[in-house]
Amino acid sequence: FPRAGRALGQWMAQGWRAPPPGCVLVPVPLHWRRRLRRGFNPPEAVAEGLAEGWGREVRTDAMKRVAHRTSLTASTRAARLDALEGMYQATRGVDPLRVVLVDDVLTTGATFRVCQTALERHGHEVVGGVWLAVG
């Protein structure tokens, strides 16, 4: 899927206007255990394709997932927000960035909201989000 994710990101970049100059793409990170099991991070693959098409930088160092949890597939938005609280943190020492968050699927918006809050607490400005699919 990494190759397919990059190709889909490139395809998306052809149809959507690029974010303003100076913006970077930050893929929603996976916990290291899930990344090890999958071998890649789907949002990162999509972000790489978008970056190539738009001429923007991907910053995987801006945020990390600090806890591992079971899937939230059947959860409500409120349950997701509760479960995701504190799950993501902005990385210390990264200068403030203008960020477009990239994820593979948007279900309730809870992951976006939690990641946005984590980044903004550390001085980053989240200017938007991109999702491969809405479910």
mmCIF file of N, CA and C in Angstrom:
data_model
loop_
_atom_site.group_PDB
_atom_site.id
_atom_site.type_symbol
_atom_site.label_atom_id
_atom_site.label_comp_id
_atom_site.label_asym_id
_atom_site.label_seq_id
_atom_site.Cartn_x
_atom_site.Cartn_y
_atom_site.Cartn_z
ATOM 1 N N PHE A 1 0.795 -1.226 0.000
ATOM 2 C CA PHE A 1 0.000 0.000 0.000
ATOM 3 C C PHE A 1 0.829 1.279 0.000
ATOM 4 N N PRO A 2 2.076 1.310 0.456
ATOM 5 C CA PRO A 2 2.785 2.598 0.417
ATOM 6 C C PRO A 2 2.826 3.186 -0.991
ATOM 7 N N ARG A 3 3.080 2.362 -1.993
ATOM 8 C CA ARG A 3 3.135 2.851 -3.367
ATOM 9 C C ARG A 3 1.746 3.335 -3.815
ATOM 10 N N ALA A 4 0.708 2.589 -3.452
ATOM 11 C CA ALA A 4 -0.659 2.991 -3.808
ATOM 12 C C ALA A 4 -1.047 4.282 -3.092
ATOM 13 N N GLY A 5 -0.669 4.412 -1.821
ATOM 14 C CA GLY A 5 -0.967 5.631 -1.068
ATOM 15 C C GLY A 5 -0.310 6.854 -1.688
ATOM 16 N N ARG A 6 0.946 6.709 -2.096
ATOM 17 C CA ARG A 6 1.636 7.821 -2.757
ATOM 18 C C ARG A 6 0.956 8.172 -4.086
ATOM 19 N N ALA A 7 0.578 7.143 -4.844
ATOM 20 C CA ALA A 7 -0.103 7.390 -6.125
ATOM 21 C C ALA A 7 -1.440 8.092 -5.904
ATOM 22 N N LEU A 8 -2.182 7.684 -4.898
ATOM 23 C CA LEU A 8 -3.451 8.341 -4.601
ATOM 24 C C LEU A 8 -3.230 9.789 -4.164
ATOM 25 N N GLY A 9 -2.183 10.025 -3.380
ATOM 26 C CA GLY A 9 -1.849 11.396 -2.985
ATOM 27 C C GLY A 9 -1.509 12.263 -4.192
ATOM 28 N N GLN A 10 -0.751 11.714 -5.129
ATOM 29 C CA GLN A 10 -0.424 12.464 -6.351
ATOM 30 C C GLN A 10 -1.686 12.771 -7.158
ATOM 31 N N TRP A 11 -2.579 11.799 -7.250
ATOM 32 C CA TRP A 11 -3.830 11.989 -7.962
ATOM 33 C C TRP A 11 -4.669 13.078 -7.302
ATOM 34 N N MET A 12 -4.748 13.051 -5.966
ATOM 35 C CA MET A 12 -5.507 14.068 -5.234
ATOM 36 C C MET A 12 -4.915 15.458 -5.472
ATOM 37 N N ALA A 13 -3.587 15.543 -5.503
ATOM 38 C CA ALA A 13 -2.917 16.834 -5.687
ATOM 39 C C ALA A 13 -3.247 17.454 -7.046
ATOM 40 N N GLN A 14 -3.538 16.632 -8.036
ATOM 41 C CA GLN A 14 -3.893 17.152 -9.364
ATOM 42 C C GLN A 14 -5.253 17.847 -9.356
ATOM 43 N N GLY A 15 -6.145 17.402 -8.490
ATOM 44 C CA GLY A 15 -7.491 17.944 -8.481
ATOM 45 C C GLY A 15 -7.754 19.016 -7.438
ATOM 46 N N TRP A 16 -6.846 19.167 -6.488
ATOM 47 C CA TRP A 16 -7.044 20.132 -5.409
ATOM 48 C C TRP A 16 -5.944 21.167 -5.448
ATOM 49 N N ARG A 17 -6.306 22.391 -5.111
ATOM 50 C CA ARG A 17 -5.311 23.462 -5.021
ATOM 51 C C ARG A 17 -4.343 23.194 -3.874
ATOM 52 N N ALA A 18 -3.095 23.511 -4.089
ATOM 53 C CA ALA A 18 -2.067 23.328 -3.060
ATOM 54 C C ALA A 18 -2.306 24.293 -1.907
ATOM 55 N N PRO A 19 -1.917 23.896 -0.693
ATOM 56 C CA PRO A 19 -1.990 24.836 0.423
ATOM 57 C C PRO A 19 -1.028 25.996 0.176
ATOM 58 N N PRO A 20 -1.209 27.095 0.887
ATOM 59 C CA PRO A 20 -0.352 28.258 0.676
ATOM 60 C C PRO A 20 1.134 27.934 0.874
ATOM 61 N N PRO A 21 2.003 28.684 0.207
ATOM 62 C CA PRO A 21 3.449 28.487 0.411
ATOM 63 C C PRO A 21 3.783 28.593 1.900
ATOM 64 N N GLY A 22 4.723 27.795 2.320
ATOM 65 C CA GLY A 22 5.132 27.801 3.724
ATOM 66 C C GLY A 22 4.399 26.780 4.571
ATOM 67 N N CYS A 23 3.331 26.203 4.053
ATOM 68 C CA CYS A 23 2.616 25.159 4.781
ATOM 69 C C CYS A 23 3.339 23.821 4.592
ATOM 70 N N VAL A 24 3.271 23.002 5.619
ATOM 71 C CA VAL A 24 3.847 21.662 5.549
ATOM 72 C C VAL A 24 2.731 20.647 5.770
ATOM 73 N N LEU A 25 2.953 19.439 5.288
ATOM 74 C CA LEU A 25 2.006 18.349 5.467
ATOM 75 C C LEU A 25 2.468 17.487 6.630
ATOM 76 N N VAL A 26 1.578 17.279 7.590
ATOM 77 C CA VAL A 26 1.893 16.455 8.756
ATOM 78 C C VAL A 26 0.940 15.265 8.775
ATOM 79 N N PRO A 27 1.454 14.067 8.470
ATOM 80 C CA PRO A 27 0.590 12.887 8.520
ATOM 81 C C PRO A 27 0.290 12.503 9.966
ATOM 82 N N VAL A 28 -0.932 12.040 10.206
ATOM 83 C CA VAL A 28 -1.286 11.548 11.534
ATOM 84 C C VAL A 28 -0.402 10.328 11.802
ATOM 85 N N PRO A 29 0.336 10.349 12.906
ATOM 86 C CA PRO A 29 1.276 9.248 13.159
ATOM 87 C C PRO A 29 0.601 7.996 13.714
ATOM 88 N N LEU A 30 1.209 6.866 13.438
ATOM 89 C CA LEU A 30 0.815 5.602 14.048
ATOM 90 C C LEU A 30 1.668 5.373 15.283
ATOM 91 N N HIS A 31 1.162 4.584 16.213
ATOM 92 C CA HIS A 31 1.998 4.122 17.318
ATOM 93 C C HIS A 31 3.066 3.204 16.725
ATOM 94 N N TRP A 32 4.247 3.187 17.333
ATOM 95 C CA TRP A 32 5.354 2.425 16.757
ATOM 96 C C TRP A 32 5.024 0.939 16.600
ATOM 97 N N ARG A 33 4.198 0.386 17.511
ATOM 98 C CA ARG A 33 3.843 -1.043 17.392
ATOM 99 C C ARG A 33 3.010 -1.301 16.131
ATOM 100 N N ARG A 34 2.040 -0.439 15.872
ATOM 101 C CA ARG A 34 1.194 -0.622 14.691
ATOM 102 C C ARG A 34 2.011 -0.396 13.423
ATOM 103 N N ARG A 35 2.892 0.596 13.461
ATOM 104 C CA ARG A 35 3.738 0.846 12.280
ATOM 105 C C ARG A 35 4.642 -0.354 12.001
ATOM 106 N N LEU A 36 5.191 -0.931 13.051
ATOM 107 C CA LEU A 36 6.049 -2.101 12.892
ATOM 108 C C LEU A 36 5.250 -3.265 12.291
ATOM 109 N N ARG A 37 4.028 -3.471 12.776
ATOM 110 C CA ARG A 37 3.191 -4.559 12.279
ATOM 111 C C ARG A 37 2.787 -4.335 10.822
ATOM 112 N N ARG A 38 2.424 -3.093 10.458
ATOM 113 C CA ARG A 38 2.001 -2.795 9.085
ATOM 114 C C ARG A 38 3.173 -2.627 8.130
ATOM 115 N N GLY A 39 4.270 -2.104 8.663
ATOM 116 C CA GLY A 39 5.436 -1.846 7.829
ATOM 117 C C GLY A 39 5.449 -0.455 7.216
ATOM 118 N N PHE A 40 4.394 0.314 7.420
ATOM 119 C CA PHE A 40 4.307 1.672 6.885
ATOM 120 C C PHE A 40 3.151 2.387 7.578
ATOM 121 N N ASN A 41 3.055 3.702 7.353
ATOM 122 C CA ASN A 41 1.971 4.523 7.880
ATOM 123 C C ASN A 41 1.150 5.025 6.692
ATOM 124 N N PRO A 42 -0.096 4.561 6.514
ATOM 125 C CA PRO A 42 -0.895 4.989 5.356
ATOM 126 C C PRO A 42 -1.011 6.514 5.194
ATOM 127 N N PRO A 43 -1.297 7.292 6.259
ATOM 128 C CA PRO A 43 -1.365 8.744 6.062
ATOM 129 C C PRO A 43 -0.040 9.341 5.564
ATOM 130 N N GLU A 44 1.062 8.765 5.978
ATOM 131 C CA GLU A 44 2.364 9.252 5.528
ATOM 132 C C GLU A 44 2.545 9.001 4.031
ATOM 133 N N ALA A 45 2.105 7.832 3.554
ATOM 134 C CA ALA A 45 2.207 7.532 2.113
ATOM 135 C C ALA A 45 1.376 8.523 1.299
ATOM 136 N N VAL A 46 0.161 8.804 1.750
ATOM 137 C CA VAL A 46 -0.692 9.777 1.056
ATOM 138 C C VAL A 46 -0.035 11.159 1.082
ATOM 139 N N ALA A 47 0.509 11.544 2.244
ATOM 140 C CA ALA A 47 1.166 12.854 2.375
ATOM 141 C C ALA A 47 2.357 12.967 1.427
ATOM 142 N N GLU A 48 3.108 11.886 1.250
ATOM 143 C CA GLU A 48 4.256 11.922 0.340
ATOM 144 C C GLU A 48 3.803 12.187 -1.101
ATOM 145 N N GLY A 49 2.702 11.552 -1.509
ATOM 146 C CA GLY A 49 2.181 11.801 -2.847
ATOM 147 C C GLY A 49 1.678 13.221 -3.009
ATOM 148 N N LEU A 50 0.949 13.724 -2.013
ATOM 149 C CA LEU A 50 0.485 15.114 -2.042
ATOM 150 C C LEU A 50 1.670 16.075 -2.116
ATOM 151 N N ALA A 51 2.689 15.816 -1.313
ATOM 152 C CA ALA A 51 3.861 16.689 -1.275
ATOM 153 C C ALA A 51 4.545 16.750 -2.630
ATOM 154 N N GLU A 52 4.641 15.613 -3.282
ATOM 155 C CA GLU A 52 5.267 15.582 -4.603
ATOM 156 C C GLU A 52 4.441 16.391 -5.607
ATOM 157 N N GLY A 53 3.132 16.213 -5.566
ATOM 158 C CA GLY A 53 2.264 16.922 -6.498
ATOM 159 C C GLY A 53 2.167 18.416 -6.229
ATOM 160 N N TRP A 54 2.227 18.791 -4.979
ATOM 161 C CA TRP A 54 2.065 20.194 -4.595
ATOM 162 C C TRP A 54 3.380 20.936 -4.383
ATOM 163 N N GLY A 55 4.476 20.215 -4.310
ATOM 164 C CA GLY A 55 5.744 20.872 -4.016
ATOM 165 C C GLY A 55 5.827 21.362 -2.580
ATOM 166 N N ARG A 56 5.281 20.594 -1.665
ATOM 167 C CA ARG A 56 5.315 20.935 -0.241
ATOM 168 C C ARG A 56 6.118 19.885 0.514
ATOM 169 N N GLU A 57 6.505 20.217 1.735
ATOM 170 C CA GLU A 57 7.326 19.342 2.568
ATOM 171 C C GLU A 57 6.446 18.505 3.483
ATOM 172 N N VAL A 58 6.844 17.243 3.717
ATOM 173 C CA VAL A 58 6.199 16.378 4.701
ATOM 174 C C VAL A 58 7.035 16.430 5.969
ATOM 175 N N ARG A 59 6.389 16.670 7.097
ATOM 176 C CA ARG A 59 7.086 16.726 8.389
ATOM 177 C C ARG A 59 6.547 15.627 9.300
ATOM 178 N N THR A 60 7.251 14.517 9.338
ATOM 179 C CA THR A 60 6.856 13.419 10.228
ATOM 180 C C THR A 60 7.386 13.619 11.638
ATOM 181 N N ASP A 61 8.209 14.644 11.835
ATOM 182 C CA ASP A 61 8.810 14.893 13.146
ATOM 183 C C ASP A 61 7.987 15.854 14.011
ATOM 184 N N ALA A 62 6.879 16.369 13.502
ATOM 185 C CA ALA A 62 6.123 17.398 14.226
ATOM 186 C C ALA A 62 5.214 16.829 15.310
ATOM 187 N N MET A 63 4.848 15.559 15.184
ATOM 188 C CA MET A 63 3.887 14.987 16.114
ATOM 189 C C MET A 63 4.164 13.502 16.291
ATOM 190 N N LYS A 64 3.790 12.965 17.448
ATOM 191 C CA LYS A 64 3.936 11.528 17.681
ATOM 192 C C LYS A 64 2.712 10.992 18.405
ATOM 193 N N ARG A 65 2.482 9.718 18.206
ATOM 194 C CA ARG A 65 1.419 9.031 18.945
ATOM 195 C C ARG A 65 2.078 8.374 20.140
ATOM 196 N N VAL A 66 1.571 8.665 21.328
ATOM 197 C CA VAL A 66 2.259 8.243 22.543
ATOM 198 C C VAL A 66 1.642 7.027 23.213
ATOM 199 N N ALA A 67 0.487 6.576 22.738
ATOM 200 C CA ALA A 67 -0.149 5.409 23.356
ATOM 201 C C ALA A 67 -0.713 4.509 22.268
ATOM 202 N N HIS A 68 -0.765 3.221 22.576
ATOM 203 C CA HIS A 68 -1.332 2.235 21.667
ATOM 204 C C HIS A 68 -2.714 1.851 22.190
ATOM 205 N N ARG A 69 -3.646 1.669 21.293
ATOM 206 C CA ARG A 69 -5.024 1.386 21.709
ATOM 207 C C ARG A 69 -5.681 0.499 20.650
ATOM 208 N N THR A 70 -6.704 -0.200 21.053
ATOM 209 C CA THR A 70 -7.445 -1.022 20.096
ATOM 210 C C THR A 70 -8.221 -0.120 19.137
ATOM 211 N N SER A 71 -8.704 -0.693 18.074
ATOM 212 C CA SER A 71 -9.442 0.050 17.055
ATOM 213 C C SER A 71 -10.694 0.709 17.639
ATOM 214 N N LEU A 72 -10.998 1.900 17.127
ATOM 215 C CA LEU A 72 -12.184 2.644 17.553
ATOM 216 C C LEU A 72 -13.253 2.653 16.459
ATOM 217 N N THR A 73 -13.191 1.689 15.566
ATOM 218 C CA THR A 73 -14.039 1.670 14.378
ATOM 219 C C THR A 73 -15.522 1.849 14.681
ATOM 220 N N ALA A 74 -16.054 1.177 15.676
ATOM 221 C CA ALA A 74 -17.495 1.238 15.953
ATOM 222 C C ALA A 74 -17.859 2.306 16.991
ATOM 223 N N SER A 75 -16.910 3.120 17.392
ATOM 224 C CA SER A 75 -17.149 4.099 18.460
ATOM 225 C C SER A 75 -17.855 5.349 17.953
ATOM 226 N N THR A 76 -18.606 5.984 18.846
ATOM 227 C CA THR A 76 -19.236 7.263 18.537
ATOM 228 C C THR A 76 -18.174 8.361 18.573
ATOM 229 N N ARG A 77 -18.548 9.550 18.102
ATOM 230 C CA ARG A 77 -17.614 10.676 18.120
ATOM 231 C C ARG A 77 -17.191 11.003 19.546
ATOM 232 N N ALA A 78 -18.131 11.042 20.463
ATOM 233 C CA ALA A 78 -17.816 11.359 21.864
ATOM 234 C C ALA A 78 -16.875 10.311 22.458
ATOM 235 N N ALA A 79 -17.149 9.038 22.188
ATOM 236 C CA ALA A 79 -16.287 7.970 22.701
ATOM 237 C C ALA A 79 -14.893 8.065 22.100
ATOM 238 N N ARG A 80 -14.811 8.412 20.822
ATOM 239 C CA ARG A 80 -13.505 8.571 20.173
ATOM 240 C C ARG A 80 -12.722 9.724 20.800
ATOM 241 N N LEU A 81 -13.403 10.854 20.995
ATOM 242 C CA LEU A 81 -12.722 12.006 21.601
ATOM 243 C C LEU A 81 -12.173 11.646 22.975
ATOM 244 N N ASP A 82 -12.967 10.947 23.782
ATOM 245 C CA ASP A 82 -12.501 10.527 25.106
ATOM 246 C C ASP A 82 -11.313 9.583 25.000
ATOM 247 N N ALA A 83 -11.410 8.608 24.104
ATOM 248 C CA ALA A 83 -10.356 7.607 23.968
ATOM 249 C C ALA A 83 -9.065 8.193 23.414
ATOM 250 N N LEU A 84 -9.179 9.222 22.578
ATOM 251 C CA LEU A 84 -7.999 9.800 21.931
ATOM 252 C C LEU A 84 -7.339 10.910 22.737
ATOM 253 N N GLU A 85 -7.995 11.378 23.781
ATOM 254 C CA GLU A 85 -7.429 12.467 24.591
ATOM 255 C C GLU A 85 -6.044 12.078 25.095
ATOM 256 N N GLY A 86 -5.056 12.899 24.795
ATOM 257 C CA GLY A 86 -3.680 12.652 25.228
ATOM 258 C C GLY A 86 -2.941 11.619 24.398
ATOM 259 N N MET A 87 -3.568 11.102 23.363
ATOM 260 C CA MET A 87 -2.964 10.056 22.536
ATOM 261 C C MET A 87 -1.862 10.606 21.622
ATOM 262 N N TYR A 88 -1.993 11.865 21.204
ATOM 263 C CA TYR A 88 -1.029 12.487 20.291
ATOM 264 C C TYR A 88 -0.383 13.674 20.976
ATOM 265 N N GLN A 89 0.893 13.876 20.697
ATOM 266 C CA GLN A 89 1.617 15.021 21.238
ATOM 267 C C GLN A 89 2.476 15.642 20.153
ATOM 268 N N ALA A 90 2.547 16.970 20.188
ATOM 269 C CA ALA A 90 3.495 17.665 19.319
ATOM 270 C C ALA A 90 4.886 17.389 19.853
ATOM 271 N N THR A 91 5.838 17.297 18.960
ATOM 272 C CA THR A 91 7.218 17.024 19.342
ATOM 273 C C THR A 91 7.880 18.309 19.819
ATOM 274 N N ARG A 92 8.502 18.244 20.954
ATOM 275 C CA ARG A 92 9.201 19.420 21.492
ATOM 276 C C ARG A 92 10.415 19.742 20.624
ATOM 277 N N GLY A 93 10.732 21.024 20.519
ATOM 278 C CA GLY A 93 11.908 21.445 19.785
ATOM 279 C C GLY A 93 11.666 21.706 18.306
ATOM 280 N N VAL A 94 10.445 21.496 17.833
ATOM 281 C CA VAL A 94 10.123 21.789 16.432
ATOM 282 C C VAL A 94 9.570 23.208 16.383
ATOM 283 N N ASP A 95 10.211 24.074 15.596
ATOM 284 C CA ASP A 95 9.744 25.463 15.474
ATOM 285 C C ASP A 95 8.309 25.488 14.959
ATOM 286 N N PRO A 96 7.546 26.524 15.325
ATOM 287 C CA PRO A 96 6.142 26.608 14.889
ATOM 288 C C PRO A 96 5.996 26.496 13.365
ATOM 289 N N LEU A 97 5.010 25.728 12.963
ATOM 290 C CA LEU A 97 4.759 25.444 11.558
ATOM 291 C C LEU A 97 3.321 25.795 11.193
ATOM 292 N N ARG A 98 3.088 26.060 9.912
ATOM 293 C CA ARG A 98 1.730 26.130 9.362
ATOM 294 C C ARG A 98 1.464 24.746 8.789
ATOM 295 N N VAL A 99 0.448 24.076 9.316
ATOM 296 C CA VAL A 99 0.262 22.650 9.099
ATOM 297 C C VAL A 99 -1.044 22.336 8.368
ATOM 298 N N VAL A 100 -0.949 21.384 7.444
ATOM 299 C CA VAL A 100 -2.107 20.706 6.899
ATOM 300 C C VAL A 100 -1.987 19.260 7.374
ATOM 301 N N LEU A 101 -2.937 18.811 8.187
ATOM 302 C CA LEU A 101 -2.933 17.436 8.678
ATOM 303 C C LEU A 101 -3.399 16.493 7.574
ATOM 304 N N VAL A 102 -2.778 15.327 7.489
ATOM 305 C CA VAL A 102 -3.145 14.332 6.478
ATOM 306 C C VAL A 102 -3.465 13.019 7.194
ATOM 307 N N ASP A 103 -4.635 12.466 6.881
ATOM 308 C CA ASP A 103 -5.028 11.164 7.423
ATOM 309 C C ASP A 103 -5.617 10.338 6.301
ATOM 310 N N ASP A 104 -5.724 9.042 6.508
ATOM 311 C CA ASP A 104 -6.278 8.202 5.450
ATOM 312 C C ASP A 104 -7.800 8.232 5.440
ATOM 313 N N VAL A 105 -8.443 8.231 6.614
ATOM 314 C CA VAL A 105 -9.901 8.188 6.676
ATOM 315 C C VAL A 105 -10.410 9.197 7.702
ATOM 316 N N LEU A 106 -11.460 9.912 7.338
ATOM 317 C CA LEU A 106 -12.176 10.794 8.257
ATOM 318 C C LEU A 106 -13.496 10.113 8.591
ATOM 319 N N THR A 107 -13.682 9.781 9.860
ATOM 320 C CA THR A 107 -14.924 9.144 10.270
ATOM 321 C C THR A 107 -15.783 10.143 11.036
ATOM 322 N N THR A 108 -15.296 10.576 12.196
ATOM 323 C CA THR A 108 -16.058 11.531 13.008
ATOM 324 C C THR A 108 -15.356 12.869 13.157
ATOM 325 N N GLY A 109 -14.097 12.949 12.781
ATOM 326 C CA GLY A 109 -13.322 14.169 12.961
ATOM 327 C C GLY A 109 -12.589 14.216 14.286
ATOM 328 N N ALA A 110 -12.750 13.205 15.114
ATOM 329 C CA ALA A 110 -12.136 13.205 16.441
ATOM 330 C C ALA A 110 -10.603 13.194 16.367
ATOM 331 N N THR A 111 -10.046 12.369 15.500
ATOM 332 C CA THR A 111 -8.583 12.320 15.379
ATOM 333 C C THR A 111 -8.048 13.669 14.923
ATOM 334 N N PHE A 112 -8.691 14.262 13.930
ATOM 335 C CA PHE A 112 -8.275 15.586 13.459
ATOM 336 C C PHE A 112 -8.300 16.587 14.609
ATOM 337 N N ARG A 113 -9.381 16.624 15.373
ATOM 338 C CA ARG A 113 -9.529 17.590 16.458
ATOM 339 C C ARG A 113 -8.452 17.403 17.532
ATOM 340 N N VAL A 114 -8.191 16.161 17.906
ATOM 341 C CA VAL A 114 -7.189 15.883 18.942
ATOM 342 C C VAL A 114 -5.788 16.255 18.449
ATOM 343 N N CYS A 115 -5.476 15.924 17.186
ATOM 344 C CA CYS A 115 -4.162 16.274 16.628
ATOM 345 C C CYS A 115 -4.023 17.791 16.494
ATOM 346 N N GLN A 116 -5.075 18.450 16.039
ATOM 347 C CA GLN A 116 -5.063 19.906 15.923
ATOM 348 C C GLN A 116 -4.775 20.555 17.279
ATOM 349 N N THR A 117 -5.457 20.107 18.298
ATOM 350 C CA THR A 117 -5.265 20.651 19.647
ATOM 351 C C THR A 117 -3.832 20.431 20.126
ATOM 352 N N ALA A 118 -3.305 19.230 19.915
ATOM 353 C CA ALA A 118 -1.930 18.923 20.353
ATOM 354 C C ALA A 118 -0.924 19.829 19.654
ATOM 355 N N LEU A 119 -1.096 20.044 18.352
ATOM 356 C CA LEU A 119 -0.166 20.898 17.617
ATOM 357 C C LEU A 119 -0.307 22.361 18.017
ATOM 358 N N GLU A 120 -1.532 22.831 18.160
ATOM 359 C CA GLU A 120 -1.742 24.242 18.502
ATOM 360 C C GLU A 120 -1.259 24.581 19.909
ATOM 361 N N ARG A 121 -1.279 23.617 20.824
ATOM 362 C CA ARG A 121 -0.736 23.841 22.172
ATOM 363 C C ARG A 121 0.752 24.192 22.121
ATOM 364 N N HIS A 122 1.421 23.755 21.077
ATOM 365 C CA HIS A 122 2.863 24.003 20.938
ATOM 366 C C HIS A 122 3.172 25.076 19.905
ATOM 367 N N GLY A 123 2.179 25.891 19.579
ATOM 368 C CA GLY A 123 2.422 27.052 18.735
ATOM 369 C C GLY A 123 2.288 26.847 17.244
ATOM 370 N N HIS A 124 1.922 25.637 16.817
ATOM 371 C CA HIS A 124 1.716 25.391 15.395
ATOM 372 C C HIS A 124 0.335 25.912 14.990
ATOM 373 N N GLU A 125 0.192 26.272 13.721
ATOM 374 C CA GLU A 125 -1.098 26.717 13.199
ATOM 375 C C GLU A 125 -1.608 25.657 12.225
ATOM 376 N N VAL A 126 -2.725 25.043 12.549
ATOM 377 C CA VAL A 126 -3.325 24.050 11.664
ATOM 378 C C VAL A 126 -4.286 24.789 10.740
ATOM 379 N N VAL A 127 -3.952 24.794 9.452
ATOM 380 C CA VAL A 127 -4.741 25.555 8.477
ATOM 381 C C VAL A 127 -5.725 24.679 7.704
ATOM 382 N N GLY A 128 -5.661 23.359 7.882
ATOM 383 C CA GLY A 128 -6.597 22.486 7.194
ATOM 384 C C GLY A 128 -6.253 21.029 7.350
ATOM 385 N N GLY A 129 -7.028 20.200 6.670
ATOM 386 C CA GLY A 129 -6.811 18.765 6.705
ATOM 387 C C GLY A 129 -7.154 18.149 5.360
ATOM 388 N N VAL A 130 -6.529 17.012 5.082
ATOM 389 C CA VAL A 130 -6.778 16.262 3.855
ATOM 390 C C VAL A 130 -6.982 14.802 4.257
ATOM 391 N N TRP A 131 -8.038 14.195 3.672
ATOM 392 C CA TRP A 131 -8.332 12.796 3.931
ATOM 393 C C TRP A 131 -8.519 12.083 2.626
ATOM 394 N N LEU A 132 -8.054 10.858 2.557
ATOM 395 C CA LEU A 132 -8.213 10.044 1.368
ATOM 396 C C LEU A 132 -9.660 9.581 1.222
ATOM 397 N N ALA A 133 -10.304 9.265 2.340
ATOM 398 C CA ALA A 133 -11.682 8.763 2.295
ATOM 399 C C ALA A 133 -12.461 9.305 3.484
ATOM 400 N N VAL A 134 -13.757 9.385 3.294
ATOM 401 C CA VAL A 134 -14.666 9.761 4.383
ATOM 402 C C VAL A 134 -15.551 8.558 4.620
ATOM 403 N N GLY A 135 -15.577 8.109 5.896
ATOM 404 C CA GLY A 135 -16.348 6.903 6.189
ATOM 405 C C GLY A 135 -17.385 7.098 7.245
#
